[in-house]
Coordinates of C-alpha atoms in Angstrom, one line a residue:
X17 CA -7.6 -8.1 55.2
X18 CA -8.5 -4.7 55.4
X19 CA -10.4 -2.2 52.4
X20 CA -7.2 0.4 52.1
X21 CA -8.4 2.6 48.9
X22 CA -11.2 3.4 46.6
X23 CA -10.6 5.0 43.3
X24 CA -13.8 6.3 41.0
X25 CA -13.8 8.1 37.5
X26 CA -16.8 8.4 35.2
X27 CA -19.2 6.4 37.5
X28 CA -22.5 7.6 38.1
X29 CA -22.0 11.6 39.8
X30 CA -18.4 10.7 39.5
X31 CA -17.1 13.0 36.5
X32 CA -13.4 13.6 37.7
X33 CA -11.2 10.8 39.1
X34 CA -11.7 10.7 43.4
X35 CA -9.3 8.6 45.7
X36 CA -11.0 7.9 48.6
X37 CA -8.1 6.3 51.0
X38 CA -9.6 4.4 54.2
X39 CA -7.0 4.4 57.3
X40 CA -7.4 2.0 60.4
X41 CA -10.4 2.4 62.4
X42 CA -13.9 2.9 61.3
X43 CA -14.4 5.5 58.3
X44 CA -17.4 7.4 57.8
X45 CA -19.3 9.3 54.8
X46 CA -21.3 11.9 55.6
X47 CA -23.4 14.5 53.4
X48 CA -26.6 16.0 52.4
X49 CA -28.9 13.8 50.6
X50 CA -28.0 13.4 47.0
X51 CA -24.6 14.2 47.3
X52 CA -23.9 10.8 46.5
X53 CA -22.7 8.6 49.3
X54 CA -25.1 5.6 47.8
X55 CA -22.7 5.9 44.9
X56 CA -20.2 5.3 46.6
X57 CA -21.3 1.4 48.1
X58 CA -22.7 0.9 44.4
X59 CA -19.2 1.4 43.5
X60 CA -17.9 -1.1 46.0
X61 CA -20.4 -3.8 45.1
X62 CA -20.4 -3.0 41.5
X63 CA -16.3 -3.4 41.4
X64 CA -16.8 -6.9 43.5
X65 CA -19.0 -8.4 40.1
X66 CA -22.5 -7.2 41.0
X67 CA -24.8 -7.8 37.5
X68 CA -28.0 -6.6 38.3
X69 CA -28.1 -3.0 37.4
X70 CA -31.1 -2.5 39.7
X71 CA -29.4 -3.5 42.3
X72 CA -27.5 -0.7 41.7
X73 CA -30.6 1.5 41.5
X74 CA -30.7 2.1 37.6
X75 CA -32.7 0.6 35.0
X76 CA -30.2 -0.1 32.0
X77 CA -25.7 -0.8 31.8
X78 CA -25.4 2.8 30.4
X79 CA -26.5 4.6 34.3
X80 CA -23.9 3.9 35.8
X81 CA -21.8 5.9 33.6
X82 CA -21.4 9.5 34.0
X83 CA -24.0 11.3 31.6
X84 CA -23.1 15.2 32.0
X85 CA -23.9 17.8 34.4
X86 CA -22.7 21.3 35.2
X87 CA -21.2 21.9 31.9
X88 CA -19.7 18.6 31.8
X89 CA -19.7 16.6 29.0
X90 CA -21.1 13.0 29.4
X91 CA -18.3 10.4 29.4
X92 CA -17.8 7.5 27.5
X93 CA -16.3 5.1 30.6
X94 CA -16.5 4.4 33.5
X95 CA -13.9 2.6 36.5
X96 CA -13.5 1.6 39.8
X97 CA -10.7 0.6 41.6
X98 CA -10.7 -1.6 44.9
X99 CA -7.7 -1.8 46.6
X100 CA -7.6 -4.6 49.5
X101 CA -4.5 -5.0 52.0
X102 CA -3.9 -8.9 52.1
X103 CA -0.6 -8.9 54.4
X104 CA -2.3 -11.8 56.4
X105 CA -2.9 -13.7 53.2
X106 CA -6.8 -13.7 54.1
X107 CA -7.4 -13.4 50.1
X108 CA -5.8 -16.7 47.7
X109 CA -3.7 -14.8 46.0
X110 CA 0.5 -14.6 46.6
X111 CA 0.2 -10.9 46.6
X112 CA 0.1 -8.4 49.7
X113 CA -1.8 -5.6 48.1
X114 CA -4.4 -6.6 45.8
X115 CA -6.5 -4.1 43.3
X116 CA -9.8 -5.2 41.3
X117 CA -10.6 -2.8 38.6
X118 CA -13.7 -2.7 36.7
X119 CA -14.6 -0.8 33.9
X120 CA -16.8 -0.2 31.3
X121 CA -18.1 1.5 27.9
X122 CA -21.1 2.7 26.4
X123 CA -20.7 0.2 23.4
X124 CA -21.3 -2.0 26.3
X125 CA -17.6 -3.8 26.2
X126 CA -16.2 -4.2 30.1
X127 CA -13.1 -5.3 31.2
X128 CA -12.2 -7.2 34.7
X129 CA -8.4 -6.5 35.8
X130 CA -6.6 -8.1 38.6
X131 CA -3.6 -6.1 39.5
X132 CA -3.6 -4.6 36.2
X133 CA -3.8 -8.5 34.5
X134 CA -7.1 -8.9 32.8
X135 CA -9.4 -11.5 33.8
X136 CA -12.6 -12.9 34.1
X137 CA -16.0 -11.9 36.3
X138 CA -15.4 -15.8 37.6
X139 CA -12.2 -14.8 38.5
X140 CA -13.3 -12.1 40.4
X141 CA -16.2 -14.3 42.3
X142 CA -13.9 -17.0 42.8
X143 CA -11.2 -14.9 44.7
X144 CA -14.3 -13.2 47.1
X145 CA -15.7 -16.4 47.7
X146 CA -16.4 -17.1 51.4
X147 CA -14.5 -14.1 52.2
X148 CA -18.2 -12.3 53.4
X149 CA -17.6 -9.6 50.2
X150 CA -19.3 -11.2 47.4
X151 CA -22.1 -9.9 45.7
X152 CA -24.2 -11.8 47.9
X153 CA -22.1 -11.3 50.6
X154 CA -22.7 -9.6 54.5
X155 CA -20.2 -7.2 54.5
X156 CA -21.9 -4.7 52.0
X157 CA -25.4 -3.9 53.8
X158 CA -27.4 -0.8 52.4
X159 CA -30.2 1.3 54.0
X160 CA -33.0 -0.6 54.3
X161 CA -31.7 -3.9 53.3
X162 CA -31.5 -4.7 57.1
X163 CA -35.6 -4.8 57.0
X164 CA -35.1 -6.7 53.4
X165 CA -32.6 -9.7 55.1
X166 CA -35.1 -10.0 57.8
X167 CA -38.7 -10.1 56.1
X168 CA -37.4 -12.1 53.3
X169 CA -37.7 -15.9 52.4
X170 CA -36.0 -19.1 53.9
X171 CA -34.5 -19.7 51.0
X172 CA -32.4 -16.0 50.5
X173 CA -31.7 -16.3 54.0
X174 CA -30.0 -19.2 54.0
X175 CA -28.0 -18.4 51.0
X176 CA -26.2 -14.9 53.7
X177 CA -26.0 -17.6 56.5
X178 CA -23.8 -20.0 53.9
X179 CA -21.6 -17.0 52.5
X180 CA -21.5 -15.9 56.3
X181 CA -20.6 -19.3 57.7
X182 CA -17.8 -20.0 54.7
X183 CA -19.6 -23.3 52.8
X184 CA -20.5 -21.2 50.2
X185 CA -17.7 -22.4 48.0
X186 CA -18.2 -25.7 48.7
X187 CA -21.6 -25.2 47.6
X188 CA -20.7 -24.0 44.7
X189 CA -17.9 -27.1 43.7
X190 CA -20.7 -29.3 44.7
X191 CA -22.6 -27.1 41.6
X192 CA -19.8 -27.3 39.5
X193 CA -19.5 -31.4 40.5
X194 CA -22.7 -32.0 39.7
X195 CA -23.2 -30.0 36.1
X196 CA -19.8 -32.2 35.0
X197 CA -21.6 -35.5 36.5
X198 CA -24.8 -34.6 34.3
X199 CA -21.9 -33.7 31.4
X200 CA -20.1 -37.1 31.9
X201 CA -23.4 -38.9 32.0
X202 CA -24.6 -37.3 28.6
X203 CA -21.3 -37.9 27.3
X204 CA -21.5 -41.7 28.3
X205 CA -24.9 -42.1 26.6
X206 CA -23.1 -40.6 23.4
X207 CA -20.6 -43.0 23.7
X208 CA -23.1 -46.0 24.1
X209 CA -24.8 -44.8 20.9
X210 CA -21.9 -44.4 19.2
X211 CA -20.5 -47.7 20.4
X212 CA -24.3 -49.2 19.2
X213 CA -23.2 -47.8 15.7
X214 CA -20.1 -49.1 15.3
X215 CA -21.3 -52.6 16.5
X216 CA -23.5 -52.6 13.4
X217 CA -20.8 -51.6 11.4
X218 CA -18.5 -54.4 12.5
X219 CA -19.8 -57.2 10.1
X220 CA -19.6 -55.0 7.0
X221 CA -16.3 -54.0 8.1
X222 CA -15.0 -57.6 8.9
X223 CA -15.9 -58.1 5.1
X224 CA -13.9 -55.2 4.2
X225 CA -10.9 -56.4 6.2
X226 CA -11.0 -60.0 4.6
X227 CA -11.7 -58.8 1.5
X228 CA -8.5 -56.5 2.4
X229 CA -6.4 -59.2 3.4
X230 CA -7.5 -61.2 0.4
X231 CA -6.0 -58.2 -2.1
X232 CA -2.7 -57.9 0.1
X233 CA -2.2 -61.6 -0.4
X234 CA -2.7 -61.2 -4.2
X235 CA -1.2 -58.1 -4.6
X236 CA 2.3 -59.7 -3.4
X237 CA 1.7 -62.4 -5.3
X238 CA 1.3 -60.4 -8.2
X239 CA 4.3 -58.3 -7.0
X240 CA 6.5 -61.4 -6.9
X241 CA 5.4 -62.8 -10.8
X242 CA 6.2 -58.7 -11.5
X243 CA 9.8 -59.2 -10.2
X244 CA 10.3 -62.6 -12.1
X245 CA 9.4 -61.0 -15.0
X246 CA 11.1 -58.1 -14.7
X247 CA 14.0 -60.0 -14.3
X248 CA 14.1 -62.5 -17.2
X249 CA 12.9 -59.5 -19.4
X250 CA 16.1 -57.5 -17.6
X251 CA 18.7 -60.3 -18.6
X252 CA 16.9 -60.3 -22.2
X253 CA 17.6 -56.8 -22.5
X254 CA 21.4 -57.5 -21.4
X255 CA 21.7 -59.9 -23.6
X256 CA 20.5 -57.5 -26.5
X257 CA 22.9 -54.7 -25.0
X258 CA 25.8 -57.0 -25.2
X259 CA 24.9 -57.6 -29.1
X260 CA 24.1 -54.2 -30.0
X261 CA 27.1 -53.2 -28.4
X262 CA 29.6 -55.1 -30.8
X263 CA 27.1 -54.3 -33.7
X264 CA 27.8 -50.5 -32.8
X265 CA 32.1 -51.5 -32.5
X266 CA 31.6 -53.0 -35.9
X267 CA 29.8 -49.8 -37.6
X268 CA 31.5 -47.4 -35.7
X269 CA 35.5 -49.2 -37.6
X270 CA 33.4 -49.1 -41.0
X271 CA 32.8 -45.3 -40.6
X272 CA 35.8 -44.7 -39.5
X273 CA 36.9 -46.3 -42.7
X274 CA 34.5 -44.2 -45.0
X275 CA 35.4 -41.3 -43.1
X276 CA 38.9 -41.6 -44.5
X277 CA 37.8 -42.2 -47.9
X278 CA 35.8 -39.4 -47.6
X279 CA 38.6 -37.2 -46.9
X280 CA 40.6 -38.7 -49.8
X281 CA 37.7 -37.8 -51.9
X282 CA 37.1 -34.1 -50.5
X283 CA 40.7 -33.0 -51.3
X284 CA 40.4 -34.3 -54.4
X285 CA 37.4 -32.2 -55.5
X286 CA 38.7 -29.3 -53.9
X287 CA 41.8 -29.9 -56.5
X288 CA 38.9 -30.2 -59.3
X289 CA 37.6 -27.1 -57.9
X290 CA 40.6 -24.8 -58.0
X291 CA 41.3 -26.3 -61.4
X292 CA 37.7 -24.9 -62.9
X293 CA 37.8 -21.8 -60.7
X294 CA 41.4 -20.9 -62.8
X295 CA 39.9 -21.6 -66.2
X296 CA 36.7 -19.6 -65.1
X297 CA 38.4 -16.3 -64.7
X298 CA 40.5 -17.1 -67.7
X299 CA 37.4 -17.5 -69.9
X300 CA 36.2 -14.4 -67.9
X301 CA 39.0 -12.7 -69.0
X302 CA 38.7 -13.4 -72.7
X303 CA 35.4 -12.5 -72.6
X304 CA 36.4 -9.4 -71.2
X305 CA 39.2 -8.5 -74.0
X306 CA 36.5 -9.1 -76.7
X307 CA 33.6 -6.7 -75.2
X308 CA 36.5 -4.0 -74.8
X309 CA 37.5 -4.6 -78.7
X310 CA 33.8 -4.5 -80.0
X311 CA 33.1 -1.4 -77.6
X312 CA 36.1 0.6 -78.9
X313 CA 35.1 -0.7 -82.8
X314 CA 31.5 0.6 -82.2
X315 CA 33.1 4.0 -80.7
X316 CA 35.0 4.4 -83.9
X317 CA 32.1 4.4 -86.4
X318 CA 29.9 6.4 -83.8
X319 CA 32.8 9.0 -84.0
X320 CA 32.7 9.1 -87.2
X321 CA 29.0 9.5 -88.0
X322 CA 28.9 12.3 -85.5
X323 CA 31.8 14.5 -87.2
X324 CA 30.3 14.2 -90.1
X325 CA 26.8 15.5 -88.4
X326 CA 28.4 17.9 -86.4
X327 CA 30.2 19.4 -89.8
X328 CA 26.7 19.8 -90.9
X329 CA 25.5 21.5 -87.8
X330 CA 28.2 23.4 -87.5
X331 CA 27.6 25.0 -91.2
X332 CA 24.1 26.3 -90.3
X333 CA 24.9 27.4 -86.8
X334 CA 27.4 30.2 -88.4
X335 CA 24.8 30.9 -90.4
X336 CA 22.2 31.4 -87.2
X337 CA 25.2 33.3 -85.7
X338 CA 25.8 36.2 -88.6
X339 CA 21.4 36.4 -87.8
X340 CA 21.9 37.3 -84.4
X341 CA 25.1 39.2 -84.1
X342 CA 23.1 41.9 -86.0
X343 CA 19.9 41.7 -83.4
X344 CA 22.3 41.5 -80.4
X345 CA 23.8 45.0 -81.4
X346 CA 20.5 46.6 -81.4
X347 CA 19.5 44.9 -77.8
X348 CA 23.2 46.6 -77.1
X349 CA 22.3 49.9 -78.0
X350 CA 18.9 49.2 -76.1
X351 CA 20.6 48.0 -73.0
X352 CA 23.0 51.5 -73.4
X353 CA 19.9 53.7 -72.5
X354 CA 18.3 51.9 -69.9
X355 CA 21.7 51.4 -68.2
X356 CA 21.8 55.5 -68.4
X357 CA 18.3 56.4 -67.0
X358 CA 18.7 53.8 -64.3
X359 CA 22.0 55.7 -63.3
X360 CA 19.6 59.1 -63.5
X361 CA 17.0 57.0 -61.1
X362 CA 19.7 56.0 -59.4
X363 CA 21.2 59.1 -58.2
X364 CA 17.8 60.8 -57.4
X365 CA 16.7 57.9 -55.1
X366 CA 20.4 58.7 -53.5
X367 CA 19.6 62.1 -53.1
X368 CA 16.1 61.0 -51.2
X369 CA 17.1 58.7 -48.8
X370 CA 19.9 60.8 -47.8
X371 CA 16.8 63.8 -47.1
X372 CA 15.0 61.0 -45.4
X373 CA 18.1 60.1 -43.1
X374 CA 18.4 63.1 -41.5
X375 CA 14.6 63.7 -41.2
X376 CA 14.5 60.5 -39.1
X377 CA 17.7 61.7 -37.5
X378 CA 15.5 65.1 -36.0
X379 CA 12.5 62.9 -35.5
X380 CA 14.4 60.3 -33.1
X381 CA 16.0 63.3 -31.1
X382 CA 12.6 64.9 -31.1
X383 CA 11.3 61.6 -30.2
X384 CA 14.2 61.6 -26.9
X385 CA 13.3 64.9 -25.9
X386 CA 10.0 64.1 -25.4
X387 CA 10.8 61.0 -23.6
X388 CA 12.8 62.8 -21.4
X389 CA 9.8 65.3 -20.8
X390 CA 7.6 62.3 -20.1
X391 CA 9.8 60.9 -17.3
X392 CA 9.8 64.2 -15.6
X393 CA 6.0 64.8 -16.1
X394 CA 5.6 61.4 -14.2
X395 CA 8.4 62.0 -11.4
X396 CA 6.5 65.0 -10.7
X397 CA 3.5 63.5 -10.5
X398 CA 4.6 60.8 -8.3
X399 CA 6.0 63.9 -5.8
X400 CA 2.8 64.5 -6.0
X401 CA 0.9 61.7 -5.0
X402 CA 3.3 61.6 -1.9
X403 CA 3.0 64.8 -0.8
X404 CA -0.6 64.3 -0.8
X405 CA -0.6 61.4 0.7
X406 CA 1.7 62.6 3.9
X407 CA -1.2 65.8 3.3
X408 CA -3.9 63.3 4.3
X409 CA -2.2 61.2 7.0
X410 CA -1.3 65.0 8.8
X411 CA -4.7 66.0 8.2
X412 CA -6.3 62.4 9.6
X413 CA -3.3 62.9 13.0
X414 CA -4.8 66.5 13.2
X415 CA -8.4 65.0 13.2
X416 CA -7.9 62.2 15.3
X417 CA -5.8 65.1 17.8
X418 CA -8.9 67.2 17.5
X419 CA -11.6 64.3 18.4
X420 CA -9.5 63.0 21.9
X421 CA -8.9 66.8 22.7
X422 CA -13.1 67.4 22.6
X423 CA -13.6 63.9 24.6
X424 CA -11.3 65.0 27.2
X425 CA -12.8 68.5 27.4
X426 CA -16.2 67.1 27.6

């Protein structure tokens, strides 16, 4: 197994995305304090699952993402790639190049990838363990943690001799063995008290079941007198169809009986009926003679009683006539004048309009010349307007010429 590449983007001075590729041999980093080759092992042991943040010399999740510099904006991410070479198979995992990405946002979601497959932080510590680069592993030793292995306790010490030595996983199954033991135990006393519970249950549930068993045996007893019954009522209704069946036979020859009679009957009253309907319009049409006969009687002596009136009338309207012939002469006479001064009206009003005709005549070609005058007033004075107009863009050019002559002269 060998550490083949190291990409960073967005973690701590990180701002643009470095690939740091690590050939055979030993590498080294070199720089001026604060140029951040710390960062770069924080990267490394922050990628392999590290969760203590001041391990990786900041206080809170958010410093370890880049937070502006330089005219950089801060960034909202940050992620580091590992790449391992695992052609010897030293890693448990089928593949020969093997990439663990972390990354992380300032909402505080993070995301663990395996060869670009998502996964879990156990997943990660699982795949490093004994290999000597967990997050309590040897192979990532800082400055000044040399001092800190050696002046620390037993107990720390012991736990870099176990991840050195490889029975640091076994350790950790032995964990894992004993939390399911305690789990299986808890889950046995459960099942003891739940077993307790149903023991006292049993008795009232033993009366259940023979109370049960009691109505199974009676409900099929009762379902056997339902069958009998059902049967003898089914052959009594048989019995019943079989009679109302040659009932209906019998009723349905009878109706066909009265239907014929019926028949019989119906063309007999339809006879009856075309009978009456004949004698109807006959009566109709005697009615009819005698209401023409007493009108025309009644039209007779109305006739007569009008001519007689109408001799009368006719007396005293010639009368009324000779009265007004005589008025209707003078209206004549009347109706002569007028009818001669309206002919004198007549002919002066013809004599006036035909003076006003041709004064509107002059008026409308007065009226055009003018027009015409007022379209050549307003052509001039749009020659105007662009002769002035070229007038002021020469003078503004001879201005403009005048100004850049001075400038260069000066």
């Amino acid at each position: 197994m060998r550490l083949k590449r190291l990409e960073l983007v967005g973690f701590k001075s990180f701002a643009s995305r470095i690939k740091l590729d690590f050939d055979h041999g030993i590498t080294a980093i070199v720089g001026p304090n604060g140029s951040g080759k710390s960062n770069i092992s924080d990267a490394v042991r922050w990628v392999l699952g590290e969760q203590s943040i001041k391990s990786l010399r900041g206080s809170k999740l958010e410093d370890v993402i880049f937070a502006g510099a330089d005219g950089k904006k801060p960034m909202g991410m940050a992620e580091v790639q590992l790449t391992l070479e695992n052609i010897d198979g030293f890693l448990p995992i089928d593949y020969s190049e093997v990439t663990i990405t972390r990354r992380v946002y300032r909402s505080g979601d993070s995301d663990f990838l395996i060869n670009n497959r998502p996964c879990r932080l156990k997943d990660v510590h699982d795949l490093f363990t004994d290999t000597g680069l967990g997050k309590e592993g040897y192979a990532i030793i800082g400055q000044g943690q040399i001092d800190s292995v050696l002046s620390t306790n037993s107990e720390d010490r012991r736990i870099l001799l176990e991840e050195t030595a490889g029975i640091i996983r076994y350790k950790n199954r032995k964990q894992q063995a004993k939390r399911k033991i305690e789990e299986t135990d808890y889950d046995l006393v459960r099942v003891t008290d739940i077993l307790g519970e149903l023991n006292q249950q049993l008795i009232p549930l033993e009366r259940e079941a023979n109370k049960a068993r009691k109505y199974q045996q009676l409900a099929n007893a009762l379902h056997s007198i339902e069958l009998d019954l059902f049967a003898q009522i089914k052959t009594a209704l048989n019995r019943d169809l079989t009679r109302n069946q040659l009932d209906l036979e019998d009723k349905q020859g009878a109706a066909e009986k009265q239907s014929s009679r019926y028949q019989e009957l119906d063309l007999a009253i339809n006879k009856l009926q075309q009978t009456l309907s004949k004698l109807e319009e006959e009566i109709d049409q005697s009615q009819n003679k005698l209401m023409s006969i007493n009108e025309t009687l009644s039209d007779v002596i109305h006739n007569s009683e009008l001519t007689h009136e109408r001799e009368l009338h006719n007396s005293k309207h010639q009368i009324e006539l000779c009265n007004q012939q005589g008025k209707l002469r003078e209206e004549i006479a009347t109706l002569h004048q007028d009818c001669q001064e309206l002919q004198l009206a007549l002919t002066t009003y013809n004599e006036n309009q035909t003076r006003t005709r041709s004064e509107l005549d002059s008026l409308e070609a007065r009226l055009a010349n003018l027009r015409d005058q007022y379209q050549q007033k307003r052509k001039d004075v749009e020659d105007m307007k662009t002769s002035f107009v070229e007038f002021m863009r020469d003078l503004t050019d001879a201005r403009n010429f005048g100004r850049n002559y001075q400038q260069q002269e000066a």
